[in-house]
Coordinates of C-alpha atoms in Angstrom, one line a residue:
M1 CA 64.2 194.0 -37.5
A2 CA 63.1 191.8 -35.3
R3 CA 63.9 191.6 -31.4
N4 CA 66.1 188.8 -31.0
K5 CA 66.8 187.0 -27.0
F6 CA 70.6 189.1 -27.2
D7 CA 68.7 192.5 -27.2
T8 CA 68.0 191.8 -23.3
D9 CA 69.3 193.5 -20.9
E10 CA 70.2 191.7 -17.8
E11 CA 69.0 192.7 -14.2
I12 CA 70.9 194.5 -11.5
E13 CA 70.3 196.8 -9.1
Q14 CA 70.6 200.5 -10.9
K15 CA 71.5 202.4 -7.9
L16 CA 75.4 202.5 -7.8
N17 CA 75.7 199.2 -4.9
L18 CA 78.7 201.3 -1.4
R19 CA 78.7 197.7 -0.5
I20 CA 81.3 196.8 -3.6
I21 CA 83.7 198.4 -2.0
P22 CA 84.7 196.3 1.7
R23 CA 83.9 193.2 -0.8
M24 CA 86.6 195.3 -3.5
L25 CA 88.7 195.7 -0.5
R26 CA 89.2 191.8 0.4
W27 CA 91.2 191.8 -3.0
I28 CA 93.2 194.6 -2.2
K29 CA 94.2 193.4 1.7
P30 CA 96.2 190.8 1.3
Y31 CA 98.6 193.7 -0.3
A32 CA 98.1 195.5 2.4
W33 CA 101.9 196.5 3.0
W34 CA 102.5 197.3 -0.9
M35 CA 99.9 199.4 -1.2
V36 CA 101.0 201.5 2.3
L37 CA 104.6 201.1 1.1
A38 CA 103.3 203.1 -2.2
C39 CA 101.1 205.2 -0.3
V40 CA 103.7 206.5 1.6
I41 CA 106.5 206.9 -1.4
M42 CA 103.9 208.8 -3.2
L43 CA 102.5 211.1 0.2
V44 CA 106.5 211.5 0.2
A45 CA 106.9 213.1 -3.7
S46 CA 104.2 215.1 -3.5
G47 CA 105.3 216.8 0.0
I48 CA 108.4 217.3 -1.8
S49 CA 106.7 218.8 -5.2
L50 CA 105.0 221.2 -2.5
I51 CA 107.6 222.8 -1.2
S52 CA 108.8 224.2 -4.7
P53 CA 105.9 227.4 -5.1
Y54 CA 107.1 228.5 -1.1
L55 CA 110.8 228.5 -2.3
I56 CA 109.8 230.6 -5.9
R57 CA 108.3 233.6 -3.2
M58 CA 111.5 233.4 -1.6
A59 CA 113.5 234.1 -4.4
I60 CA 110.8 236.6 -6.2
D61 CA 110.7 238.4 -2.7
L62 CA 114.1 237.8 -0.9
A63 CA 116.9 237.1 -3.7
I64 CA 115.8 238.8 -6.1
P65 CA 115.1 242.6 -4.8
A66 CA 118.4 241.8 -2.6
A67 CA 120.5 240.7 -5.7
D68 CA 121.5 237.4 -3.0
Y69 CA 122.6 235.0 -6.0
N70 CA 124.0 232.9 -3.5
L71 CA 120.3 232.2 -2.0
L72 CA 119.1 231.8 -5.7
I73 CA 121.9 229.3 -6.6
K74 CA 120.6 227.7 -3.8
I75 CA 117.0 227.9 -4.4
S76 CA 117.0 226.6 -7.9
V77 CA 119.7 224.2 -7.5
F78 CA 117.2 222.2 -4.1
I79 CA 114.1 222.7 -6.6
V80 CA 116.0 220.7 -9.6
V81 CA 116.6 218.4 -7.4
T82 CA 113.4 217.8 -5.5
T83 CA 111.2 217.9 -8.1
L84 CA 114.1 214.7 -9.6
F85 CA 113.6 213.4 -6.8
A86 CA 109.7 213.7 -7.2
R87 CA 110.1 212.0 -10.7
I88 CA 112.0 208.9 -9.2
L89 CA 109.8 208.0 -6.4
L90 CA 106.9 208.7 -9.1
A91 CA 108.1 206.1 -10.8
A92 CA 108.7 203.5 -8.4
K93 CA 105.5 203.8 -6.9
L94 CA 103.6 203.3 -10.5
R95 CA 106.1 199.5 -10.8
L96 CA 105.0 198.7 -7.6
M97 CA 101.6 199.2 -7.8
T98 CA 101.5 197.9 -12.3
R99 CA 102.5 194.7 -10.2
V100 CA 99.8 195.3 -7.4
A101 CA 97.2 195.3 -9.6
Q102 CA 97.9 192.5 -11.5
K103 CA 98.3 190.1 -8.7
I104 CA 95.3 191.4 -7.7
I105 CA 93.6 191.1 -11.3
V106 CA 95.3 187.1 -11.1
T107 CA 93.4 186.4 -7.7
I108 CA 90.3 188.0 -9.3
R109 CA 90.5 185.7 -11.7
K110 CA 91.0 182.5 -10.0
E111 CA 88.1 183.1 -8.2
V112 CA 86.3 183.6 -10.4
F113 CA 87.6 180.8 -12.4
T114 CA 86.9 178.5 -9.8
K115 CA 83.7 179.7 -8.6
L116 CA 82.5 179.0 -12.4
Q117 CA 83.6 175.0 -12.2
A118 CA 81.4 175.1 -8.8
L119 CA 78.6 176.3 -10.6
P120 CA 75.8 173.8 -11.0
F121 CA 74.6 172.6 -15.1
T122 CA 71.7 175.4 -14.5
Y123 CA 73.7 177.9 -14.0
F124 CA 75.5 177.8 -18.1
D125 CA 71.6 176.0 -19.3
S126 CA 70.3 179.6 -18.5
R127 CA 72.6 182.5 -20.3
P128 CA 74.7 182.8 -23.6
H129 CA 78.6 181.8 -22.5
G130 CA 79.2 185.0 -24.2
K131 CA 77.6 187.0 -21.1
I132 CA 79.8 184.5 -19.4
L133 CA 82.7 185.0 -21.0
I134 CA 82.8 189.0 -20.6
R135 CA 82.6 188.9 -16.8
V136 CA 85.9 186.5 -16.8
V137 CA 88.0 188.8 -19.3
N138 CA 86.3 192.5 -19.8
Y139 CA 85.0 193.4 -16.6
V140 CA 87.9 192.1 -14.3
N141 CA 90.2 193.4 -16.8
S142 CA 88.1 196.9 -16.3
L143 CA 89.5 196.9 -12.4
S144 CA 93.2 196.9 -14.0
D145 CA 93.9 200.8 -13.5
L146 CA 90.9 201.2 -10.1
L147 CA 93.5 198.5 -8.0
S148 CA 96.8 199.7 -9.7
N149 CA 96.4 203.3 -9.6
G150 CA 93.1 205.0 -7.7
V151 CA 92.8 203.7 -4.6
I152 CA 97.3 204.8 -3.7
Q153 CA 95.9 208.1 -6.3
L154 CA 92.3 208.8 -4.1
I155 CA 94.7 209.0 -0.8
S156 CA 97.7 211.1 -2.2
D157 CA 95.3 213.6 -3.7
L158 CA 93.5 214.1 -0.1
F159 CA 97.2 214.2 1.8
T160 CA 97.7 216.6 -1.1
L161 CA 95.4 218.5 -0.7
V162 CA 94.8 218.7 2.7
V163 CA 99.0 219.7 2.9
I164 CA 98.4 222.7 0.1
V165 CA 95.3 223.9 1.9
C166 CA 97.7 224.7 5.0
F167 CA 100.4 225.9 2.7
M168 CA 97.8 228.6 0.9
L169 CA 96.6 229.4 4.2
A170 CA 99.9 231.0 5.8
I171 CA 100.8 232.0 2.9
D172 CA 97.5 234.7 2.8
V173 CA 94.0 233.0 3.9
R174 CA 92.0 235.6 2.3
L175 CA 93.2 234.8 -1.1
T176 CA 92.6 231.0 -0.2
L177 CA 89.6 232.1 0.9
V178 CA 88.7 233.7 -2.5
C179 CA 90.5 230.3 -4.9
M180 CA 87.3 228.2 -3.0
A181 CA 84.5 230.3 -3.5
V182 CA 84.2 228.4 -6.7
L183 CA 84.0 224.7 -5.0
P184 CA 80.2 225.1 -3.7
V185 CA 79.4 224.9 -7.4
L186 CA 81.8 222.1 -8.4
L187 CA 80.1 219.9 -5.2
I188 CA 76.4 220.3 -6.9
V189 CA 78.0 219.5 -10.3
L190 CA 79.4 216.3 -9.4
V191 CA 76.5 215.5 -7.5
S192 CA 73.9 215.8 -10.2
M193 CA 75.8 214.0 -12.4
K194 CA 76.3 210.7 -10.3
K195 CA 73.2 209.2 -11.2
K196 CA 73.0 210.0 -15.1
Q197 CA 77.1 208.6 -15.0
H198 CA 76.4 205.0 -13.5
E199 CA 73.1 204.8 -15.0
A200 CA 75.2 205.4 -18.2
W201 CA 77.9 202.7 -17.7
K202 CA 75.9 200.3 -16.8
Q203 CA 74.0 200.3 -20.1
E204 CA 77.3 200.3 -21.8
S205 CA 77.5 197.3 -20.3
Y206 CA 74.4 195.4 -20.8
K207 CA 75.2 196.1 -24.5
R208 CA 78.3 195.2 -25.0
S209 CA 77.7 191.4 -22.5
N210 CA 74.6 191.2 -25.4
L211 CA 77.8 191.2 -28.3
T212 CA 80.4 189.7 -27.2
A213 CA 77.6 186.9 -26.1
Y214 CA 75.7 186.8 -29.5
L215 CA 80.0 187.0 -31.4
S216 CA 80.8 183.9 -28.5
E217 CA 77.6 181.9 -30.2
S218 CA 77.8 182.6 -33.7
L219 CA 81.5 181.5 -34.0
N220 CA 80.2 178.2 -32.2
G221 CA 77.6 177.9 -35.2
M222 CA 79.4 179.4 -37.6
K223 CA 79.4 176.4 -39.7
I224 CA 75.1 175.6 -39.1
T225 CA 75.5 179.3 -40.5
Q226 CA 77.0 178.5 -43.9
S227 CA 74.9 175.4 -44.2
F228 CA 71.7 177.8 -44.2
A229 CA 73.1 180.7 -45.8
R230 CA 72.1 182.8 -42.9
E231 CA 75.4 184.8 -43.2
R232 CA 73.1 188.2 -44.4
V233 CA 70.5 187.8 -42.2
N234 CA 73.1 187.3 -38.7
Q235 CA 74.8 189.9 -40.0
G236 CA 72.2 192.3 -39.4
I237 CA 71.9 190.8 -35.6
F238 CA 75.6 191.7 -35.3
N239 CA 74.7 195.5 -36.9
E240 CA 72.1 196.2 -35.3
L241 CA 74.3 194.5 -31.6
C242 CA 77.0 196.9 -32.6
D243 CA 75.2 200.3 -33.1
K244 CA 73.2 200.0 -29.7
C245 CA 76.9 198.9 -27.6
K246 CA 78.1 202.5 -30.1
K247 CA 75.0 204.8 -29.5
V248 CA 75.6 203.9 -25.1
W249 CA 79.1 204.8 -25.3
I250 CA 79.6 207.5 -27.2
R251 CA 76.5 208.9 -24.6
A252 CA 78.3 207.1 -21.8
V253 CA 81.8 208.9 -22.7
N254 CA 79.6 212.0 -23.2
I255 CA 78.4 212.4 -19.9
N256 CA 81.7 211.8 -18.2
N257 CA 83.3 214.3 -20.6
I258 CA 81.0 217.1 -18.9
I259 CA 83.2 216.5 -15.3
W260 CA 86.6 217.1 -16.2
P261 CA 85.7 221.1 -18.5
I262 CA 83.6 221.7 -16.3
V263 CA 86.5 221.5 -13.3
D264 CA 89.3 223.0 -15.9
N265 CA 86.8 225.7 -16.5
L266 CA 86.4 226.3 -12.3
S267 CA 89.7 226.3 -11.3
T268 CA 90.5 228.5 -14.8
M269 CA 87.2 230.8 -13.0
G270 CA 89.3 230.3 -9.4
V271 CA 92.9 231.2 -10.6
A272 CA 92.0 234.6 -12.5
L273 CA 89.4 235.8 -8.9
V274 CA 93.0 235.2 -7.1
Y275 CA 94.7 237.0 -9.6
M276 CA 92.2 240.1 -9.7
A277 CA 92.0 240.2 -5.8
G278 CA 96.0 239.8 -5.4
I279 CA 96.6 242.9 -7.7
A280 CA 93.7 244.3 -5.8
W281 CA 95.1 243.9 -2.5
L282 CA 99.5 244.5 -3.8
G283 CA 100.2 246.1 -1.0
D284 CA 96.9 247.9 0.3
G285 CA 97.6 248.1 4.1
M286 CA 94.7 245.8 4.9
G287 CA 96.0 243.8 7.8
G288 CA 98.4 243.6 5.7
T289 CA 100.4 243.2 1.9
V290 CA 99.9 240.6 -1.1
T291 CA 103.5 240.5 -2.4
V292 CA 104.4 239.6 -6.0
G293 CA 106.1 236.5 -4.8
T294 CA 102.6 236.1 -2.6
L295 CA 100.9 236.4 -5.5
V296 CA 103.4 233.9 -8.2
A297 CA 103.3 230.9 -5.1
F298 CA 99.8 231.4 -4.1
T299 CA 99.0 230.9 -8.1
G300 CA 101.2 227.6 -7.8
Y301 CA 99.5 226.1 -5.4
I302 CA 96.4 227.3 -7.5
W303 CA 97.1 225.3 -10.2
R304 CA 98.3 222.3 -7.6
F305 CA 95.1 222.4 -5.4
W306 CA 92.6 222.1 -9.2
M307 CA 94.7 219.1 -9.7
P308 CA 94.3 217.2 -7.2
I309 CA 90.3 217.9 -7.6
Q310 CA 90.2 216.8 -11.3
N311 CA 92.2 213.5 -10.5
L312 CA 88.9 213.1 -6.9
G313 CA 86.5 214.0 -10.0
N314 CA 88.5 211.3 -12.2
F315 CA 88.1 208.8 -9.8
Y316 CA 84.4 209.1 -9.1
N317 CA 84.4 208.8 -12.9
S318 CA 86.3 205.2 -12.8
M319 CA 84.4 203.8 -9.4
V320 CA 80.9 204.7 -11.2
T321 CA 82.3 202.7 -14.2
T322 CA 84.1 200.3 -12.4
G323 CA 81.1 199.6 -10.6
A324 CA 78.3 199.1 -13.2
Y325 CA 81.2 196.2 -14.3
V326 CA 82.2 194.9 -9.9
E327 CA 78.8 194.2 -9.7
R328 CA 79.2 191.7 -11.9
I329 CA 81.6 190.1 -11.3
F330 CA 79.2 190.2 -7.7
E331 CA 76.8 188.6 -9.3
L332 CA 78.4 185.5 -10.9
L333 CA 80.2 185.6 -6.8
D334 CA 77.4 185.2 -5.6
E335 CA 74.6 182.4 -7.4
P336 CA 74.4 179.8 -5.9
E337 CA 76.3 176.7 -5.9
D338 CA 73.1 174.1 -5.9
I339 CA 75.6 171.2 -6.2
T340 CA 77.8 171.5 -2.6
D341 CA 79.1 169.1 -0.4
R342 CA 76.9 168.9 3.2
D343 CA 78.8 169.7 6.1
G344 CA 81.0 166.5 7.5
A345 CA 80.2 164.7 4.1
K346 CA 82.3 162.1 3.4
E347 CA 84.7 161.0 0.8
L348 CA 83.9 157.9 -1.1
P349 CA 85.9 154.8 -0.3
P350 CA 86.2 152.4 -3.2
I351 CA 83.2 150.8 -4.2
R352 CA 81.6 147.7 -6.1
G353 CA 79.3 149.7 -8.0
H354 CA 76.0 148.2 -5.7
V355 CA 73.5 151.6 -7.2
T356 CA 70.3 152.5 -6.5
F357 CA 67.4 154.5 -6.4
D358 CA 64.7 154.6 -4.3
H359 CA 61.2 156.6 -4.9
V360 CA 63.2 159.1 -6.6
N361 CA 61.6 162.3 -8.3
F362 CA 63.0 165.3 -10.1
S363 CA 62.7 168.6 -11.3
Y364 CA 63.8 170.8 -13.6
E365 CA 61.2 173.6 -12.7
K366 CA 58.5 173.6 -10.2
G367 CA 55.6 171.9 -11.0
N368 CA 57.2 170.1 -14.1
P369 CA 58.5 166.6 -13.2
I370 CA 60.6 165.2 -15.5
L371 CA 61.2 162.2 -12.9
K372 CA 59.0 159.9 -11.4
D373 CA 59.1 158.6 -8.3
V374 CA 61.9 155.6 -10.3
N375 CA 63.2 153.3 -8.2
F376 CA 65.7 150.6 -8.8
N377 CA 68.5 148.3 -7.3
I378 CA 71.8 147.0 -9.2
T379 CA 74.1 145.2 -8.3
P380 CA 77.6 145.5 -8.9
G381 CA 78.7 144.7 -12.2
T382 CA 75.4 144.8 -13.9
S383 CA 74.9 146.3 -17.4
V384 CA 71.7 148.3 -17.4
A385 CA 70.4 149.9 -20.6
I386 CA 67.8 152.9 -20.4
V387 CA 66.4 153.4 -23.5
G388 CA 62.6 155.6 -24.3
P389 CA 61.7 158.0 -26.5
T390 CA 63.4 161.8 -27.0
G391 CA 62.6 163.5 -23.6
A392 CA 61.3 160.8 -21.1
G393 CA 64.0 161.5 -18.7
K394 CA 67.1 158.9 -19.2
T395 CA 69.8 160.8 -19.6
T396 CA 69.0 162.6 -16.1
I397 CA 68.6 159.4 -14.2
V398 CA 73.2 159.1 -15.2
N399 CA 73.1 162.8 -14.5
L400 CA 71.5 162.3 -10.7
L401 CA 73.6 159.5 -10.1
T402 CA 76.9 161.8 -10.9
R403 CA 75.8 164.7 -8.5
F404 CA 75.1 167.1 -11.6
Y405 CA 71.6 167.7 -10.2
N406 CA 70.3 167.1 -6.7
P407 CA 67.0 165.0 -6.3
D408 CA 64.1 167.0 -4.9
E409 CA 62.4 163.8 -3.2
G410 CA 64.5 159.8 -2.6
K411 CA 67.4 159.2 -1.8
I412 CA 70.1 157.5 -5.0
L413 CA 72.8 155.2 -3.4
I414 CA 76.0 154.0 -4.0
D415 CA 77.1 150.9 -2.5
G416 CA 74.3 151.7 0.4
L417 CA 76.0 155.1 1.3
D418 CA 73.6 158.4 -0.1
I419 CA 75.2 160.4 -2.4
Q420 CA 74.2 163.4 -0.5
D421 CA 76.4 162.8 2.8
L422 CA 79.5 161.8 0.1
Q423 CA 82.4 164.2 -1.5
I424 CA 80.9 165.5 -5.1
K425 CA 84.7 164.7 -6.0
S426 CA 85.8 161.0 -4.6
I427 CA 82.0 160.7 -6.8
R428 CA 83.3 161.5 -9.9
K429 CA 86.2 160.0 -9.7
Q430 CA 84.7 156.9 -9.9
V431 CA 82.0 157.2 -11.5
G432 CA 83.0 157.9 -15.5
V433 CA 80.7 158.9 -17.9
M434 CA 81.3 159.7 -21.9
L435 CA 78.6 161.9 -23.2
Q436 CA 76.5 162.3 -26.3
D437 CA 78.1 165.1 -27.0
S438 CA 82.1 164.5 -27.0
F439 CA 84.7 167.6 -26.2
L440 CA 87.8 168.2 -27.0
F441 CA 90.5 170.1 -25.5
S442 CA 93.5 171.9 -27.4
G443 CA 96.6 170.3 -27.6
T444 CA 97.9 166.2 -28.4
I445 CA 95.5 163.5 -28.9
M446 CA 97.9 161.8 -26.0
E447 CA 97.0 164.6 -23.5
N448 CA 93.8 164.1 -24.6
I449 CA 93.2 161.5 -23.7
R450 CA 95.3 161.8 -20.4
Y451 CA 92.7 164.4 -19.3
G452 CA 90.9 162.8 -16.7
R453 CA 93.9 160.8 -15.1
L454 CA 97.3 163.0 -15.1
D455 CA 99.1 160.1 -13.5
A456 CA 98.8 157.5 -16.5
T457 CA 102.1 156.7 -18.8
D458 CA 101.8 156.5 -22.5
E459 CA 101.2 153.1 -22.4
E460 CA 98.0 152.8 -21.0
C461 CA 96.9 155.5 -22.6
M462 CA 97.7 153.6 -25.9
A463 CA 96.2 150.6 -24.4
A464 CA 92.9 152.3 -23.7
A465 CA 93.3 153.8 -27.5
K466 CA 93.8 149.7 -28.9
T467 CA 90.7 148.7 -26.1
V468 CA 88.4 151.8 -28.2
M469 CA 89.6 151.1 -31.4
A470 CA 90.7 154.6 -31.4
H471 CA 94.6 153.6 -32.0
E472 CA 95.1 152.8 -35.5
F473 CA 93.2 155.9 -37.2
I474 CA 95.6 158.1 -34.0
T475 CA 99.3 156.3 -35.2
A476 CA 97.9 156.9 -39.3
F477 CA 97.8 160.6 -38.3
P478 CA 101.4 162.0 -39.2
D479 CA 102.6 162.9 -35.7
G480 CA 100.5 159.8 -34.2
Y481 CA 99.7 160.8 -30.1
N482 CA 101.9 163.7 -30.2
T483 CA 98.8 165.1 -32.9
K484 CA 97.6 168.6 -32.2
V485 CA 94.0 168.6 -32.1
T486 CA 91.9 172.0 -31.9
A487 CA 89.6 173.6 -29.3
N488 CA 86.8 170.4 -29.5
G489 CA 88.5 168.6 -31.7
G490 CA 89.0 170.7 -35.0
G491 CA 90.1 168.8 -38.0
L492 CA 89.2 165.3 -36.5
S493 CA 85.6 163.8 -37.8
Q494 CA 82.9 163.5 -35.5
G495 CA 83.1 159.6 -34.7
Q496 CA 87.5 159.9 -34.3
K497 CA 86.4 162.8 -31.3
Q498 CA 83.5 160.3 -29.7
L499 CA 86.5 157.3 -29.7
I500 CA 88.9 160.0 -28.6
S501 CA 86.5 160.5 -25.6
F502 CA 86.3 157.0 -25.2
A503 CA 89.1 156.1 -24.2
R504 CA 89.9 159.0 -22.1
V505 CA 87.0 157.5 -19.9
L506 CA 87.9 153.8 -19.6
L507 CA 91.7 155.5 -18.6
S508 CA 90.4 156.5 -15.9
D509 CA 89.1 153.5 -14.7
P510 CA 86.1 154.1 -13.0
R511 CA 83.8 151.1 -11.2
I512 CA 80.5 152.7 -12.7
L513 CA 80.8 153.8 -16.4
I514 CA 77.5 155.9 -18.1
L515 CA 77.8 156.0 -21.8
D516 CA 75.3 158.6 -23.1
E517 CA 75.1 157.7 -26.4
A518 CA 78.5 156.9 -26.8
T519 CA 78.3 155.4 -30.1
S520 CA 76.1 157.9 -31.9
S521 CA 78.7 159.0 -34.2
V522 CA 80.2 155.4 -34.6
D523 CA 79.5 153.7 -38.3
T524 CA 78.4 150.4 -37.9
Q525 CA 81.7 148.6 -39.0
T526 CA 83.9 150.7 -36.3
E527 CA 80.7 149.5 -33.5
K528 CA 81.4 146.2 -34.1
A529 CA 84.7 146.4 -33.6
L530 CA 84.6 148.5 -30.8
Q531 CA 81.8 146.1 -28.7
K532 CA 84.1 143.7 -28.2
G533 CA 86.0 145.6 -26.2
L534 CA 83.3 147.5 -24.5
D535 CA 82.7 143.7 -23.2
E536 CA 85.9 142.8 -21.8
L537 CA 85.3 146.6 -20.5
L538 CA 82.5 145.4 -18.8
K539 CA 83.3 142.5 -17.1
G540 CA 82.4 143.0 -13.0
R541 CA 81.9 147.4 -13.6
T542 CA 78.3 148.7 -13.1
S543 CA 77.9 150.4 -16.3
F544 CA 74.3 152.3 -17.5
I545 CA 74.0 152.8 -21.3
I546 CA 71.6 155.1 -23.2
A547 CA 71.6 153.8 -26.9
H548 CA 69.1 153.4 -29.6
R549 CA 72.0 150.4 -31.0
L550 CA 69.7 147.3 -30.4
S551 CA 73.3 146.0 -30.9
T552 CA 74.2 148.5 -28.2
I553 CA 71.5 147.7 -25.4
R554 CA 70.4 143.2 -26.3
N555 CA 73.4 142.6 -24.9
S556 CA 73.3 144.0 -21.3
D557 CA 71.8 142.5 -18.2
I558 CA 68.8 144.5 -17.7
I559 CA 66.9 147.1 -19.9
F560 CA 64.6 149.9 -18.8
F561 CA 62.0 151.8 -20.9
V562 CA 61.8 155.4 -19.7
D563 CA 58.2 156.8 -20.7
H564 CA 57.6 160.4 -19.3
G565 CA 59.7 160.3 -16.7
E566 CA 59.1 156.6 -15.3
I567 CA 60.1 153.5 -15.5
V568 CA 57.2 151.5 -17.7
E569 CA 59.4 147.9 -18.6
R570 CA 62.5 146.7 -17.4
G571 CA 63.7 143.1 -18.1
N572 CA 66.5 141.3 -20.7
H573 CA 66.1 141.8 -24.0
K574 CA 64.1 138.1 -24.8
E575 CA 61.7 138.6 -21.4
L576 CA 60.9 142.6 -22.9
M577 CA 59.9 141.5 -26.5
A578 CA 58.3 138.4 -24.6
L579 CA 55.8 141.2 -22.9
N580 CA 55.3 142.7 -25.9
G581 CA 55.0 146.1 -25.2
N582 CA 56.6 149.5 -25.8
Y583 CA 60.7 147.9 -26.1
A584 CA 59.0 145.4 -28.8
A585 CA 58.0 147.8 -30.7
L586 CA 60.6 150.0 -30.6
V587 CA 62.6 146.8 -31.9
N588 CA 60.5 146.2 -34.0
G589 CA 60.2 149.8 -35.7
V590 CA 56.4 149.9 -35.1

């Protein structure tokens, strides 16, 4: 099958980046005291549980040979009580850390979503949305277990190891040295497997990202897929991506699964060596004897010794696995925000709508100019129509005015103020934009109209709908304005979605109104009725209208004909028709 764009993996640093650890600690810092409390609980529970083997040694070596039933009962009761208490403490720790982990996850999700809303259009234009989605959901979820158990478990296991070694040394130094004889082998295995593990899980994240990206695009384009009967081709691409995802996941899991059997076998080998040495040294008189109780207690400590070793191996696996995902999250958070407020940016005061483009140049890619030396001066209340061939730069002009992009050269002024010196939010509050691709959010029609002005009353929302001729078809629904729509207005025609989007913009009462092919999906009869409302609405407002329909253009105060990024003709309809140039050819259909 031919290679498709979803086979392309994103390039990320290939080694485990230890710098992610202090960056992760930044998320943990607000909950430091909760973490300390959980750590103390865990340490107390671990300390209590380590007393049992020592007490068993006392029972075997002292109580049983002396038939001291009183001491044996006391030891038994003490072991039962301490074990129950340790379990209660562990349950409390688990509940506490689960809450902390979920709070941290929520913090990360909020930070990622805030970042997404601050990124420029170029970020979303340059990559499939599914690859963005997987960062916010899947990769953040992968942090949950590491944060809820991993960090505290790491501290607890290190503490447990130290205490166990102290108990073992106190019981018998020689047996302790025998037990630790296999540790160098374990360290060699862990070091040798580190790079392979990290690379395997990074490849898994690549393929899962590709699969999610393709699935997201397929769902969004399902109507087109069925219209062109491409189901079989798309199924083949999806199957190919699934197979690749399966293969890399199996490989990563297989590499992961090599660690714990090695640790398990080494721990069994350590126990066997201790038994062999212990039996050989029973009553040997070599600087002291090894009693049966000592051997049983020591065996108990050995299993407890290898348990945190296994946990540390699991933590390492988790850290390697999660590290591949966290790098993707930090990659998103580190994306440059090209469209930001300058230091000391001021809020745009209430405006009249005076717009100036002063020698503006712009390009999406260096060496490929889109706008070339664009100049114009629009007085308040003027309606401007922008026409020209596809790709001429019409939409780019209005995108620069709303600061979706920044010009490469030149200045853009609103009421004499350079928009580069103004807060972006304050600009967009007074500049209403109606895009060619109308979009509705899940919710009611009323909620969609009120989207840009949450304090608007129902009456104001209805008035805006009446102005754009949407009221009649809305009230025809059984639930009227409370009719629920799905994402992107499922169940509504394209024209109905566009009218609702129009009402949403008008409700915000902008001083500058931008209509980018705003009536493209409205039928001719509705457009005539809509034009009456627009004529009333546009009075006293500066408006920029991008349209192909002559009825929308001819009544504008001034018309710009844009071609190859330049305004080649300007004037009203009558003046441009008399000029008999590009505009006249457009009108006459030449």
